[in-house]
mmCIF file of C-alpha atoms in Angstrom:
data_model
loop_
_atom_site.group_PDB
_atom_site.id
_atom_site.type_symbol
_atom_site.label_atom_id
_atom_site.label_comp_id
_atom_site.label_asym_id
_atom_site.label_seq_id
_atom_site.Cartn_x
_atom_site.Cartn_y
_atom_site.Cartn_z
ATOM 1 C CA MET A 1 15.683 -1.447 34.883
ATOM 2 C CA ILE A 2 17.339 -0.752 30.876
ATOM 3 C CA VAL A 3 20.915 -2.125 32.485
ATOM 4 C CA ALA A 4 18.812 -5.205 34.261
ATOM 5 C CA LEU A 5 17.115 -5.652 30.498
ATOM 6 C CA GLY A 6 20.399 -5.376 28.970
ATOM 7 C CA ALA A 7 22.319 -7.438 31.445
ATOM 8 C CA ALA A 8 19.699 -10.192 30.659
ATOM 9 C CA THR A 9 19.863 -10.148 26.805
ATOM 10 C CA PHE A 10 23.343 -10.172 26.846
ATOM 11 C CA GLY A 11 23.485 -12.797 29.003
ATOM 12 C CA LEU A 12 20.500 -15.268 26.646
ATOM 13 C CA ARG A 13 23.112 -14.270 23.730
ATOM 14 C CA PHE A 14 26.207 -14.911 25.686
ATOM 15 C CA SER A 15 24.873 -18.265 26.925
ATOM 16 C CA PHE A 16 24.233 -19.530 23.364
ATOM 17 C CA LEU A 17 26.917 -17.728 21.290
ATOM 18 C CA GLY A 18 29.643 -17.530 24.091
ATOM 19 C CA VAL A 19 29.294 -20.708 25.898
ATOM 20 C CA ILE A 20 28.806 -22.705 22.808
ATOM 21 C CA GLY A 21 31.687 -20.790 20.338
ATOM 22 C CA ALA A 22 32.713 -22.858 17.814
ATOM 23 C CA ARG A 23 31.299 -26.442 19.094
ATOM 24 C CA PRO A 24 28.863 -28.162 16.371
ATOM 25 C CA LEU A 25 25.806 -27.831 17.857
ATOM 26 C CA PRO A 26 23.539 -31.213 17.703
ATOM 27 C CA PRO A 27 21.504 -32.225 14.775
ATOM 28 C CA MET A 28 18.434 -31.407 16.815
ATOM 29 C CA VAL A 29 19.025 -27.952 17.754
ATOM 30 C CA LEU A 30 19.776 -27.337 14.282
ATOM 31 C CA ARG A 31 16.645 -28.656 12.990
ATOM 32 C CA LEU A 32 14.921 -26.693 15.647
ATOM 33 C CA LEU A 33 16.131 -23.478 15.329
ATOM 34 C CA ARG A 34 15.063 -23.926 10.905
ATOM 35 C CA TYR A 35 11.681 -23.285 12.349
ATOM 36 C CA THR A 36 12.317 -19.876 14.451
ATOM 37 C CA PRO A 37 11.605 -17.215 12.052
ATOM 38 C CA MET A 38 7.908 -19.036 10.746
ATOM 39 C CA ALA A 39 6.945 -19.162 15.050
ATOM 40 C CA VAL A 40 8.423 -15.303 14.763
ATOM 41 C CA ILE A 41 6.951 -13.658 11.981
ATOM 42 C CA PRO A 42 3.322 -14.674 12.630
ATOM 43 C CA GLY A 43 3.558 -13.025 15.871
ATOM 44 C CA LEU A 44 4.522 -9.891 14.471
ATOM 45 C CA VAL A 45 2.046 -10.015 12.232
ATOM 46 C CA ALA A 46 -1.039 -10.921 13.663
ATOM 47 C CA PRO A 47 -1.453 -8.147 15.743
ATOM 48 C CA ALA A 48 -1.420 -5.712 12.375
ATOM 49 C CA VAL A 49 -3.472 -7.715 10.617
ATOM 50 C CA LEU A 50 -6.059 -8.371 13.334
ATOM 51 C CA TRP A 51 -6.178 -5.239 14.981
ATOM 52 C CA PRO A 52 -4.645 -2.732 12.686
ATOM 53 C CA ALA A 53 -4.504 1.214 14.357
ATOM 54 C CA ALA A 54 -4.947 2.615 11.324
ATOM 55 C CA THR A 55 -8.791 1.479 11.521
ATOM 56 C CA GLY A 56 -8.648 1.965 15.378
ATOM 57 C CA GLY A 57 -8.572 -1.370 16.181
ATOM 58 C CA GLU A 58 -10.960 -2.752 13.858
ATOM 59 C CA PRO A 59 -10.252 -5.864 11.573
ATOM 60 C CA ASP A 60 -10.014 -4.781 8.261
ATOM 61 C CA PRO A 61 -11.376 -7.494 5.605
ATOM 62 C CA VAL A 62 -8.889 -6.024 2.888
ATOM 63 C CA ARG A 63 -6.049 -6.763 5.826
ATOM 64 C CA LEU A 64 -7.185 -10.304 6.266
ATOM 65 C CA ALA A 65 -7.542 -10.498 2.659
ATOM 66 C CA ALA A 66 -4.073 -10.455 2.101
ATOM 67 C CA ALA A 67 -3.177 -12.465 5.164
ATOM 68 C CA VAL A 68 -5.000 -15.101 4.195
ATOM 69 C CA MET A 69 -3.601 -14.778 0.633
ATOM 70 C CA THR A 70 0.047 -14.948 1.520
ATOM 71 C CA VAL A 71 -0.659 -17.878 3.532
ATOM 72 C CA MET A 72 -2.270 -19.805 0.808
ATOM 73 C CA ALA A 73 0.390 -18.425 -1.774
ATOM 74 C CA GLY A 74 3.175 -19.701 0.967
ATOM 75 C CA VAL A 75 1.716 -23.156 1.469
ATOM 76 C CA ILE A 76 0.872 -24.017 -2.532
ATOM 77 C CA THR A 77 4.256 -22.235 -4.039
ATOM 78 C CA ARG A 78 6.390 -22.738 -0.777
ATOM 79 C CA ASN A 79 8.231 -19.717 -1.843
ATOM 80 C CA THR A 80 8.744 -16.598 0.575
ATOM 81 C CA LEU A 81 8.811 -14.000 -2.057
ATOM 82 C CA ALA A 82 6.037 -15.359 -4.252
ATOM 83 C CA SER A 83 3.496 -15.351 -0.832
ATOM 84 C CA ILE A 84 5.090 -11.866 0.271
ATOM 85 C CA GLY A 85 4.155 -10.558 -3.467
ATOM 86 C CA ALA A 86 1.122 -12.090 -3.148
ATOM 87 C CA GLY A 87 -0.155 -10.243 -0.309
ATOM 88 C CA VAL A 88 0.901 -7.082 -1.499
ATOM 89 C CA ALA A 89 -0.831 -7.208 -4.781
ATOM 90 C CA VAL A 90 -3.903 -8.319 -2.625
ATOM 91 C CA LEU A 91 -3.535 -5.451 -0.166
ATOM 92 C CA PHE A 92 -3.102 -2.559 -2.941
ATOM 93 C CA GLY A 93 -5.094 -4.275 -5.474
ATOM 94 C CA LEU A 94 -8.357 -4.975 -4.023
ATOM 95 C CA PRO A 95 -8.992 -1.667 -2.379
ATOM 96 C CA LEU A 96 -8.586 -0.536 -6.101
ATOM 97 C CA LEU A 97 -11.356 -3.098 -7.318
ATOM 98 C CA LEU A 98 -13.885 -2.202 -4.491
ATOM 99 C CA GLY A 99 -13.423 1.372 -5.174
#
């Protein structure tokens, strides 16, 4: 199974990087590739926000508030570091305020 998964992963990467090589990609592909990180990051973060292991899978209001603040800061500022900073500030600051 591990060998098959490794071969499949290699095949996917080789088909994109090895076959295309140094040829320029079409503008439409380049445009779509810009959105890949923004499509992957929510998929990685959502389970930790909605079903955190630290609370036994129960939603945590502090994590939800931090996620909402992160999205709001990102939409308003369009700055990744500002949105991360806002989320971290809420994640660590809100429990201190609530006691």
